[in-house]
Coordinates of C-alpha atoms in Angstrom, one line a residue:
M128 CA -15.9 3.4 -18.8
E129 CA -16.7 2.0 -15.4
H130 CA -14.2 1.4 -12.6
T131 CA -14.9 -0.7 -9.5
I132 CA -13.3 0.3 -6.2
Q133 CA -13.3 -2.5 -3.7
L134 CA -12.6 -1.8 0.0
N135 CA -11.2 -4.7 2.0
D136 CA -11.0 -5.2 5.7
G137 CA -11.5 -2.5 8.3
P138 CA -14.8 -0.7 9.0
L139 CA -15.8 -0.5 5.3
D140 CA -15.0 -4.1 4.5
G141 CA -17.0 -5.4 1.5
V142 CA -18.0 -1.9 0.2
E143 CA -17.7 -1.6 -3.6
L144 CA -18.1 1.6 -5.5
V145 CA -18.7 1.8 -9.2
V146 CA -17.3 5.1 -10.7
D147 CA -18.0 6.1 -14.3
N148 CA -15.1 8.6 -14.5
P149 CA -11.6 8.1 -15.9
I150 CA -10.1 9.9 -13.0
A151 CA -11.0 6.9 -10.8
C152 CA -8.1 4.9 -12.0
R153 CA -5.7 7.5 -10.6
I154 CA -6.9 7.1 -7.0
R155 CA -4.2 5.6 -4.8
S156 CA -5.6 6.2 -1.3
I157 CA -9.1 6.7 0.2
T158 CA -9.9 8.1 3.6
A159 CA -13.5 8.1 4.8
E160 CA -15.1 9.3 8.0
V161 CA -17.1 6.4 9.5
A162 CA -19.8 6.9 12.1
L163 CA -19.2 4.9 15.3
D164 CA -22.9 5.0 16.3
Q165 CA -25.5 3.5 13.9
D166 CA -28.1 6.1 14.9
K167 CA -27.1 9.0 12.7
E168 CA -29.4 11.5 14.4
L169 CA -27.5 11.2 17.7
L170 CA -24.1 11.8 16.1
D171 CA -21.8 14.8 16.7
D172 CA -18.3 15.5 15.3
S173 CA -16.7 13.3 17.9
D174 CA -18.6 10.2 16.9
F175 CA -16.6 9.6 13.7
T176 CA -13.4 7.7 13.0
A177 CA -11.1 7.9 10.0
A178 CA -10.8 4.8 7.9
K179 CA -7.8 4.9 5.5
Y180 CA -7.5 2.5 2.6
D181 CA -4.5 2.2 0.2
L182 CA -4.5 0.8 -3.3
Y183 CA -3.0 -2.7 -3.5
L184 CA -3.9 -3.7 -7.1
N185 CA -5.1 -2.0 -10.2
E186 CA -6.3 -4.7 -12.5
P187 CA -7.7 -3.9 -16.0
T188 CA -10.8 -5.8 -17.0
A189 CA -10.6 -8.4 -19.8
S190 CA -12.4 -6.2 -22.2
G191 CA -9.9 -3.4 -21.7
E192 CA -12.7 -1.0 -20.4
G193 CA -12.4 0.1 -16.9
C194 CA -10.5 -1.6 -14.1
D195 CA -10.9 -3.1 -10.6
L196 CA -9.2 -1.2 -7.9
C197 CA -8.5 -3.2 -4.8
F198 CA -7.9 -1.2 -1.6
Y199 CA -6.9 -2.5 1.8
H200 CA -7.4 -0.9 5.2
E201 CA -4.2 0.6 6.6
E202 CA -4.2 -1.9 9.5
S203 CA -5.4 -4.9 7.5
K204 CA -4.3 -8.3 8.5
L205 CA -5.6 -9.7 5.2
L206 CA -3.3 -7.8 2.9
P207 CA -1.9 -10.1 0.3
N208 CA 1.8 -10.8 0.3
H209 CA 3.9 -7.9 -0.9
P210 CA 4.8 -8.5 -4.6
L211 CA 8.5 -8.2 -3.8
A212 CA 8.2 -10.9 -1.1
K213 CA 6.9 -13.3 -3.8
L214 CA 10.1 -13.0 -5.8
R215 CA 12.1 -14.6 -3.0
N216 CA 11.1 -18.0 -4.5
F217 CA 13.3 -17.3 -7.4
L218 CA 16.4 -16.7 -5.3
S219 CA 19.0 -19.2 -4.4
E220 CA 18.8 -20.5 -0.8
N221 CA 21.9 -18.4 0.2
D222 CA 20.3 -15.2 -1.1
R223 CA 16.9 -15.5 0.6
E224 CA 18.1 -14.1 4.0
F225 CA 19.7 -11.2 2.3
W226 CA 16.5 -10.6 0.2
D227 CA 14.3 -10.6 3.3
E228 CA 16.5 -8.1 5.0
W229 CA 16.7 -6.0 1.8
V230 CA 13.0 -5.8 1.3
F231 CA 12.4 -4.9 5.0
E232 CA 15.1 -2.1 4.9
V233 CA 13.9 -0.6 1.6
S234 CA 10.2 -0.7 2.8
M235 CA 11.0 0.8 6.2
A236 CA 13.1 3.6 4.7
L237 CA 10.5 4.5 2.2
D238 CA 7.8 4.4 4.9
A239 CA 9.8 6.6 7.2
C240 CA 10.4 9.1 4.3
F241 CA 6.6 9.2 3.6
E242 CA 5.7 9.6 7.2
N243 CA 8.2 12.5 7.6
M244 CA 6.7 14.3 4.7
R245 CA 3.1 13.6 5.5
T246 CA 3.0 14.8 9.1
N247 CA 2.5 18.4 10.2
T248 CA 6.1 18.5 11.6
R249 CA 7.6 17.6 8.2
D250 CA 11.2 16.8 8.9
A251 CA 12.6 17.3 5.4
A252 CA 16.2 16.4 6.5
E253 CA 15.1 13.1 7.9
A254 CA 12.9 12.4 4.9
A255 CA 15.8 13.1 2.6
E256 CA 18.1 10.8 4.6
Q257 CA 15.6 8.0 4.5
Y258 CA 15.2 8.5 0.8
R259 CA 18.9 8.3 0.3
L260 CA 19.0 5.1 2.4
A261 CA 16.2 3.5 0.3
K262 CA 17.9 4.6 -3.0
R263 CA 21.3 3.1 -1.8
R264 CA 19.6 -0.2 -0.8
L265 CA 17.7 -0.3 -4.1
S266 CA 21.0 -0.2 -6.0
E267 CA 22.0 -3.4 -4.1
V268 CA 19.1 -5.4 -5.4
P269 CA 19.8 -9.1 -5.0
K270 CA 20.6 -11.1 -8.1
L271 CA 17.9 -13.5 -9.3
V272 CA 18.9 -17.1 -10.3
D273 CA 18.7 -18.1 -14.0
E274 CA 15.3 -20.0 -13.7
F275 CA 13.6 -16.6 -13.4

């Protein structure tokens, strides 16, 4: 079963990897060391930069075998709209402002939680507080209108 990993934007834009291993569909993030100089014989350890890509979409193929994994560079300007942002079209006009603020606050709290756990300083208390904030805000999900 083949899986295609597509890297979008950043220094590895357009690179596609075909992996014939079922573990490929469990990959959620890829970090690669990219050479800054094209002459590989002149490189030393300081001539590399890290390129981080995060999974945006895991799309099964029509035949049910394998999948396409679309990754975007962490600083991508091409990243498709967040799926939650697309749902705002189904809200009443009065709820859209609340929705935008809600999506922003949940996203920021979860991002802060992740950053506090990921870094070497690991502030567990701050991560827990941000997690509680995100959890509280998630319980306040805006109501969708009937057309949805």
